């Protein structure tokens, strides 16, 4: 059932077994799973069914650290959340990402990869990225040869692609049909009521931008608002705890992490198709996949580095005949017919051998790159070192609902920079050793601060440095830890010291690896649903 | 290159082969950059001795010798980064050697 707070009678109180704040990937996966297992759920969404400027503005905030895109631009605040702008790439975390890394002072996740694995295997159907397969057999299936990079300490890593699934549209009907899940749109959390003696949440106060207010009561409450907003709400939305809820040890908001990436080298291959057919994207079973390199767990330990990933990145030769014909064909197939496009195709069809080669590569060989490439680059995605000084805090400004806005102070570290440099150098060494390519690293690599200064693409900060792109992956601000002085939630995603308050989403990741977070977000949400169903406090059908 | 007389290959012959192979780099910025990038300035001269000891008698065998040395470097990650280019140490030392030989010729 989908309701709208603007249309509800003001002042009423709604109740359910579980109240979930935020209807993005985590919130929707959690709510539907709870509903399937017989629990009543209130799924409280700030936005409507599509983007709305005034609601989106609630995301605005200050940026005081490394340059970052505006906070209202990197997230979507309506049903489905940021899956509305998701590229769809899926990858589980590596076992080494969850394990302790004493050489970097990292205690690891309080759960092992074996605990997550069954939830990953269920999550792939929710994100619709195909069967759970993230190993080199994918490439064996398409007969793409892979060389041995083990002498560089490198392993292959693979991504699968979701269509991408837009959770808001994909699961809207399921939510509307559900008798146990009630979605309330335009419902913004403005206060978390607590019982100070028992240390648990008693109610939520929700308000719409139109001035309607309701209260929500549940046995368990879950914040599922994303890696920045979860921390902000814990800090700003509990009037009874001015220092923030779950923040007795000052951990809320700390260790904000991102997946920035840089093109750190140009690749000069004697046979670019040979290189790209094995080491760039391929379709397997009709679905796009990505391949990259990362250090083995042993090599990470030996070098004392993080688990970054390296991939090839390309630009097509826009002057080529094949490029011209594919652009024109695309315009026509999108219904943008023009005499110019038709003439372009006819003119280029005279170059039958080139066009035929492209056609053969695409339809017979099934390769991803089917036209001449202008440049091949090496792109490194950072697995950032958790840094307590990289954090989400509160700004002095307040939003339209009276809550203090976000201040994002993102920082990168010397270890981050070193991890990128070593991975780039090792991949370059391997490509050279195998005769696949010669590699030119960006001349700035090796100079201190080339990465930590954050030369964000499009901002013209430091033209002499490699440009940094960001992934809008907001992670790590309510980290999972067995200890309240090192994290915000425990292994079951329960906020330390608050018995019935939980957090879902990438904010609970203690470390983030190089994997796009959505698959892990959904896996953890389904695991949390299982935990909540098992908790005696969450009774069956009391809502 | 005073040590070269101990090798069975005439020093001048090895110099000529090297210049045939990489002489184009001799007076170039890249050749000088290779020389500057090597922390061990004696490396190119040692490399010359190693090559001489292998007694390449023509360009083809010299190429084979260098290829084997380069493969051995890369297998253990012994690289030198010159102006961003990732080179096997052998490559960097031979291009630096070309610069030294070129300087000798010019002198």
XYZ file of C-alpha atoms in Angstrom, chain A residues 20-527:
508
model
C 12.023 1.680 8.038
C 13.148 5.217 7.271
C 14.248 5.598 3.661
C 13.002 3.750 0.578
C 16.173 3.178 -1.408
C 17.906 -0.112 -2.179
C 18.307 -1.040 1.493
C 14.893 0.136 2.660
C 12.899 -1.456 -0.137
C 14.797 -4.773 -0.016
C 14.375 -4.865 3.766
C 10.691 -3.914 3.763
C 9.724 -6.411 1.071
C 11.634 -9.226 2.761
C 10.009 -8.442 6.117
C 6.615 -8.325 4.436
C 7.226 -11.654 2.737
C 8.019 -13.113 6.127
C 4.827 -11.870 7.725
C 5.966 -8.700 9.454
C 4.139 -5.415 9.104
C 6.284 -2.548 7.931
C 5.992 1.217 7.615
C 8.383 2.343 4.905
C 8.847 6.073 5.356
C 10.107 7.970 2.326
C 10.998 11.657 2.285
C 10.206 12.121 -1.392
C 7.395 11.212 -3.734
C 7.373 8.990 -6.769
C 9.725 11.198 -8.744
C 12.257 13.926 -8.113
C 10.976 17.142 -6.503
C 13.202 20.185 -6.139
C 12.114 21.192 -2.665
C 12.625 17.684 -1.294
C 15.937 17.255 -3.058
C 17.081 20.519 -1.474
C 16.912 18.837 1.942
C 20.132 17.103 0.880
C 22.088 20.350 0.448
C 25.043 20.808 2.743
C 28.547 22.177 3.133
C 31.715 20.599 1.774
C 34.842 21.455 3.736
C 37.389 18.743 2.909
C 38.513 17.261 -0.385
C 36.391 18.652 -3.234
C 33.103 16.871 -3.727
C 30.063 17.317 -5.960
C 27.108 19.142 -4.378
C 25.457 16.872 -1.834
C 22.060 17.288 -3.454
C 23.477 16.150 -6.811
C 25.039 12.884 -5.683
C 21.885 11.333 -4.214
C 18.225 10.938 -5.180
C 15.483 11.554 -2.620
C 12.336 9.821 -3.812
C 10.951 6.266 -3.953
C 13.847 4.057 -4.987
C 16.464 6.486 -3.695
C 19.811 6.678 -5.411
C 19.120 3.535 -7.447
C 17.449 6.077 -9.755
C 20.945 7.194 -10.800
C 22.783 3.898 -10.349
C 24.958 2.536 -13.160
C 24.119 -1.029 -12.172
C 27.560 -2.512 -11.569
C 27.578 -5.275 -8.975
C 30.395 -7.032 -7.180
C 30.663 -8.668 -3.768
C 33.339 -7.625 -1.342
C 36.413 -9.857 -1.303
C 37.000 -12.091 1.708
C 40.112 -10.015 2.421
C 37.980 -6.851 2.651
C 36.201 -8.224 5.700
C 39.257 -9.766 7.336
C 41.526 -7.953 9.812
C 44.439 -6.080 8.247
C 46.820 -5.602 11.153
C 49.475 -4.043 8.904
C 47.096 -1.095 8.527
C 45.572 -1.235 11.992
C 42.216 -2.446 10.655
C 40.274 -4.839 12.833
C 38.021 -6.017 9.996
C 34.312 -6.654 9.971
C 32.743 -8.421 12.946
C 31.297 -10.894 10.438
C 33.203 -12.973 7.935
C 32.636 -13.357 4.219
C 31.097 -16.789 4.877
C 28.303 -15.051 6.810
C 27.575 -12.675 3.933
C 27.857 -15.234 1.145
C 24.321 -16.737 1.350
C 22.849 -13.235 1.432
C 24.869 -12.211 -1.628
C 23.461 -15.228 -3.435
C 19.932 -14.024 -2.654
C 20.707 -10.371 -3.335
C 21.643 -10.962 -6.981
C 18.007 -11.694 -7.796
C 16.888 -8.446 -6.114
C 19.370 -6.319 -8.054
C 18.821 -8.473 -11.157
C 22.454 -8.867 -12.126
C 22.224 -12.518 -13.175
C 23.528 -15.611 -11.441
C 26.092 -15.215 -8.675
C 29.284 -15.546 -10.717
C 32.279 -13.356 -10.125
C 35.228 -15.481 -11.220
C 37.422 -16.096 -14.229
C 35.152 -18.836 -15.551
C 33.093 -15.986 -16.957
C 35.943 -15.247 -19.339
C 36.534 -18.948 -20.022
C 32.924 -19.172 -21.175
C 33.530 -16.574 -23.869
C 36.980 -18.013 -24.664
C 38.779 -14.795 -23.793
C 42.337 -15.775 -22.838
C 43.720 -14.429 -19.576
C 47.437 -14.239 -18.871
C 49.064 -14.958 -15.558
C 49.827 -11.812 -13.524
C 50.726 -13.709 -10.361
C 54.370 -12.682 -10.533
C 53.095 -9.119 -9.976
C 50.976 -10.369 -7.044
C 47.808 -9.617 -8.976
C 44.499 -11.420 -9.300
C 41.537 -10.812 -11.562
C 38.352 -9.282 -10.292
C 34.975 -9.214 -12.057
C 31.790 -7.146 -12.076
C 28.315 -8.103 -13.283
C 25.774 -5.581 -14.418
C 22.234 -4.992 -13.296
C 20.018 -3.442 -16.031
C 20.252 -1.222 -13.716
C 17.278 -2.005 -11.547
C 15.559 1.218 -10.493
C 14.078 0.067 -7.203
C 11.381 2.750 -7.194
C 9.811 1.707 -10.466
C 10.789 -1.989 -10.356
C 9.275 -2.666 -6.923
C 6.540 -0.043 -6.831
C 3.794 -2.500 -7.732
C 5.061 -5.028 -5.173
C 4.924 -2.312 -2.532
C 1.506 -1.122 -3.664
C 0.082 -4.649 -3.602
C 1.565 -5.641 -0.267
C -0.890 -5.880 2.598
C 1.876 -5.791 5.190
C 4.108 -3.053 3.809
C 2.761 0.476 3.890
C 4.837 3.113 2.145
C 4.316 6.666 3.336
C 5.602 9.226 0.857
C 6.671 12.766 1.781
C 7.395 11.544 5.303
C 10.547 13.165 6.659
C 12.023 12.018 9.932
C 12.320 15.087 12.180
C 12.664 13.572 15.644
C 13.493 10.214 17.168
C 11.756 9.800 20.511
C 13.616 7.778 23.118
C 13.054 6.366 26.555
C 16.130 7.662 28.342
C 15.928 5.063 31.094
C 15.533 1.978 28.915
C 17.678 3.435 26.160
C 15.421 2.535 23.309
C 13.408 4.309 20.645
C 9.761 4.894 21.498
C 8.504 6.686 18.397
C 9.410 8.648 15.309
C 8.062 12.068 14.409
C 7.531 12.556 10.684
C 6.721 15.778 8.880
C 5.950 16.701 5.318
C 7.157 19.880 3.689
C 3.480 20.849 3.488
C 3.261 20.872 7.277
C 1.524 17.555 7.972
C 2.882 15.608 10.920
C 2.371 12.065 12.183
C 3.945 9.790 14.760
C 5.089 6.254 14.106
C 5.482 3.500 16.651
C 7.107 0.134 16.043
C 8.931 -2.659 17.791
C 12.067 -1.998 15.774
C 13.254 1.037 13.841
C 15.680 1.033 10.932
C 17.468 3.985 9.377
C 18.063 3.248 5.690
C 18.753 6.680 4.261
C 22.213 6.332 2.745
C 25.778 6.795 3.909
C 25.526 10.498 4.615
C 21.936 10.848 5.790
C 22.027 7.952 8.270
C 24.780 9.716 10.175
C 23.129 13.105 9.850
C 19.832 11.805 11.260
C 21.544 10.139 14.219
C 23.329 13.422 14.919
C 20.476 15.838 14.224
C 17.135 14.120 14.661
C 17.019 13.223 18.337
C 16.047 16.282 20.370
C 16.538 14.354 23.619
C 20.190 13.651 22.792
C 21.857 16.866 21.606
C 25.161 15.029 21.055
C 23.368 12.588 18.768
C 21.838 9.171 19.165
C 24.309 6.288 19.427
C 27.076 8.850 19.590
C 28.268 8.458 23.177
C 31.743 7.585 21.921
C 31.756 10.220 19.197
C 31.792 7.671 16.392
C 28.743 8.760 14.389
C 29.742 10.282 11.068
C 33.376 9.209 11.242
C 35.276 7.330 8.546
C 33.290 8.627 5.589
C 34.560 6.787 2.542
C 34.119 7.050 -1.222
C 35.367 5.174 -4.266
C 37.269 7.869 -6.151
C 39.032 6.789 -9.308
C 41.785 8.198 -11.446
C 43.114 7.526 -14.927
C 46.734 7.152 -13.892
C 48.393 5.904 -17.076
C 48.072 5.672 -20.813
C 48.343 2.237 -22.407
C 50.039 1.788 -25.765
C 49.160 -1.608 -27.196
C 50.572 -3.108 -30.403
C 47.203 -4.839 -30.887
C 44.506 -2.957 -29.039
C 41.769 -5.469 -29.904
C 43.877 -8.327 -28.495
C 44.334 -6.357 -25.264
C 40.758 -5.140 -24.957
C 39.109 -8.435 -25.859
C 40.640 -9.985 -22.770
C 41.064 -7.066 -20.410
C 38.137 -4.769 -21.033
C 34.393 -5.226 -20.755
C 32.768 -8.241 -22.370
C 29.263 -9.549 -22.662
C 28.738 -12.937 -21.076
C 25.325 -14.470 -21.571
C 24.203 -11.210 -23.145
C 25.085 -9.149 -20.067
C 27.955 -6.659 -19.793
C 30.732 -7.629 -17.420
C 33.873 -5.836 -16.305
C 37.277 -7.260 -15.510
C 40.078 -5.705 -13.515
C 43.113 -6.465 -11.424
C 43.675 -6.195 -7.702
C 46.403 -7.346 -5.364
C 46.054 -10.786 -3.824
C 45.448 -10.748 -0.068
C 49.030 -11.914 0.493
C 50.445 -9.131 -1.660
C 48.311 -6.515 0.120
C 49.806 -7.693 3.393
C 53.335 -7.825 1.999
C 53.155 -4.322 0.540
C 51.002 -2.843 3.303
C 48.395 -1.485 0.910
C 44.631 -1.284 0.480
C 42.600 -3.389 -1.947
C 42.268 -1.021 -4.906
C 41.227 -2.222 -8.352
C 42.686 -1.431 -11.762
C 40.813 -1.519 -15.054
C 41.293 -0.445 -18.617
C 39.316 2.570 -19.725
C 38.933 3.679 -23.342
C 37.977 6.540 -25.619
C 36.731 5.735 -29.090
C 38.284 7.302 -32.143
C 35.546 9.766 -33.057
C 37.070 10.272 -36.494
C 36.687 6.634 -37.499
C 34.136 5.466 -40.045
C 32.805 2.872 -37.641
C 32.190 5.534 -35.002
C 30.349 7.734 -37.466
C 28.102 4.924 -38.628
C 27.299 3.681 -35.135
C 26.419 7.211 -34.008
C 24.186 7.718 -37.012
C 22.600 4.303 -36.526
C 21.933 5.076 -32.882
C 20.214 8.330 -33.815
C 18.006 6.496 -36.286
C 17.208 3.637 -33.912
C 16.157 6.172 -31.282
C 13.674 7.545 -33.760
C 15.664 10.698 -34.420
C 15.447 10.301 -38.156
C 17.221 12.849 -40.246
C 18.329 12.891 -43.822
C 21.831 13.650 -42.555
C 21.977 10.502 -40.457
C 20.704 8.362 -43.321
C 23.214 9.944 -45.680
C 25.975 9.323 -43.147
C 25.141 5.636 -43.011
C 24.990 5.344 -46.785
C 28.280 7.162 -47.195
C 30.031 5.039 -44.613
C 28.643 1.810 -46.017
C 31.053 2.344 -48.873
C 33.788 1.370 -46.405
C 32.449 -2.131 -46.362
C 35.542 -3.848 -45.029
C 35.710 -1.655 -41.923
C 31.999 -1.822 -41.307
C 32.037 -5.561 -41.903
C 34.863 -5.979 -39.417
C 32.893 -4.111 -36.766
C 29.798 -6.168 -37.499
C 31.786 -9.408 -37.307
C 33.356 -8.428 -33.989
C 30.038 -7.450 -32.478
C 27.749 -10.179 -33.784
C 30.047 -13.132 -34.412
C 32.813 -12.732 -31.865
C 30.547 -10.990 -29.362
C 33.188 -8.480 -28.327
C 32.478 -5.255 -26.527
C 34.839 -2.965 -28.433
C 33.855 -2.978 -32.079
C 35.335 0.214 -33.465
C 38.725 1.897 -33.403
C 39.919 3.167 -30.078
C 41.655 6.497 -29.733
C 43.147 6.021 -26.284
C 43.417 3.290 -23.669
C 43.971 4.328 -20.078
C 44.564 2.575 -16.779
C 41.949 3.503 -14.216
C 42.432 2.807 -10.521
C 39.543 2.762 -8.065
C 40.515 3.393 -4.486
C 39.755 1.170 -1.540
C 40.160 3.975 0.990
C 41.787 3.580 4.384
C 39.128 4.345 7.020
C 40.059 7.711 8.484
C 38.202 9.062 11.530
C 38.927 12.627 10.407
C 37.081 12.002 7.145
C 33.586 12.595 8.402
C 30.014 13.709 8.201
C 29.162 16.376 10.767
C 26.444 18.976 11.133
C 26.474 22.372 9.507
C 25.170 25.470 11.288
C 22.523 25.883 8.613
C 19.142 24.279 8.944
C 16.921 22.816 6.263
C 13.271 23.618 5.590
C 12.224 21.181 8.326
C 14.490 22.746 10.931
C 17.117 19.976 10.989
C 20.752 20.958 10.810
C 22.235 20.342 7.397
C 25.227 18.147 6.599
C 28.838 19.208 6.591
C 30.968 16.752 4.645
C 34.658 16.788 5.464
C 36.149 14.124 3.216
C 39.835 13.267 3.475
C 42.208 10.919 1.721
C 45.441 9.513 3.118
C 49.034 8.837 2.118
C 48.287 5.098 2.280
C 45.538 5.654 -0.304
C 47.988 7.371 -2.634
C 50.646 4.705 -2.157
C 48.160 1.886 -2.743
C 47.154 3.412 -6.070
C 50.739 3.988 -7.190
C 51.859 0.461 -6.387
C 48.883 -1.130 -8.122
C 49.371 1.015 -11.229
C 53.049 0.149 -11.359
C 52.446 -3.570 -10.937
C 49.776 -3.702 -13.644
C 52.071 -1.708 -15.927
C 54.901 -4.136 -15.225
C 52.704 -7.117 -16.033
C 51.401 -5.645 -19.286
C 54.983 -4.852 -20.314
C 56.297 -8.275 -19.304
C 53.612 -10.027 -21.321
C 54.217 -7.832 -24.358
C 50.606 -6.669 -24.285
C 51.404 -2.975 -24.035
C 53.831 -0.260 -23.049
C 52.565 1.916 -20.250
C 53.172 5.549 -19.415
C 52.270 6.498 -15.865
C 51.060 10.018 -15.209
C 54.189 12.031 -14.428
C 52.653 13.301 -11.186
C 52.543 9.828 -9.662
C 55.164 9.570 -6.985
C 54.920 13.219 -6.029
C 53.354 13.622 -2.618
C 49.774 14.849 -2.600
C 48.902 14.081 -6.218
C 45.913 12.049 -5.035
C 45.111 13.319 -1.557
C 44.633 16.858 -2.821
C 41.556 15.647 -4.732
C 41.743 17.128 -8.222
C 38.034 16.593 -8.843
C 37.103 16.365 -12.527
C 35.411 19.460 -13.865
C 36.544 21.783 -11.084
C 39.909 22.865 -12.522
C 41.662 22.474 -9.180
C 45.107 21.320 -10.315
C 45.470 20.746 -14.067
C 48.932 19.236 -13.637
C 47.549 16.331 -11.589
C 45.503 13.318 -12.712
C 41.807 14.112 -12.559
C 39.808 12.386 -9.856
C 36.297 11.150 -10.535
C 33.969 10.159 -7.741
C 31.436 7.362 -7.626
C 28.864 8.911 -5.278
C 29.311 5.865 -3.050
C 28.786 7.211 0.462
C 30.031 4.713 2.992
C 31.323 4.116 6.469
C 29.736 6.747 8.720
C 27.954 4.336 11.096
C 30.492 1.561 10.999
C 29.917 -1.967 12.190
C 32.101 -2.980 15.132
C 31.813 -5.141 18.197
C 33.058 -2.125 20.196
C 31.093 1.069 20.770
C 34.331 3.077 20.800
C 35.210 1.927 17.285
C 31.863 1.838 15.554
C 28.210 2.779 15.724
C 26.411 -0.510 15.085
C 27.139 -4.071 16.125
C 27.393 -7.159 13.932
C 23.578 -7.232 13.636
C 23.476 -3.572 12.553
C 21.951 -2.552 15.881
C 23.049 0.851 17.157
C 25.254 0.328 20.202
C 23.287 1.118 23.352
C 19.902 1.504 21.609
C 18.200 -1.866 21.728
C 15.611 -1.427 18.976
C 17.357 0.922 16.536
C 19.139 -0.463 13.488
C 20.963 0.942 10.486
C 20.846 -0.453 6.956
C 22.984 0.592 4.025
C 26.595 1.298 3.159
C 27.090 3.501 6.224
C 27.626 0.303 8.250
C 30.595 -0.846 6.125
C 33.732 -0.733 8.315
C 35.850 -1.072 5.170
C 34.638 -0.820 1.611
C 36.993 -2.672 -0.750
C 36.763 -1.773 -4.400
C 33.263 -3.196 -4.974
C 30.294 -1.067 -5.959
C 28.236 -1.105 -2.762
C 24.666 -1.839 -3.886
C 24.934 -5.634 -3.912
C 26.395 -5.612 -0.393
C 23.769 -3.087 0.749
C 20.992 -5.410 -0.404
C 22.682 -8.515 1.017
C 23.034 -6.836 4.413
C 19.440 -5.576 4.286
C 18.167 -9.110 3.708
C 20.343 -10.386 6.509
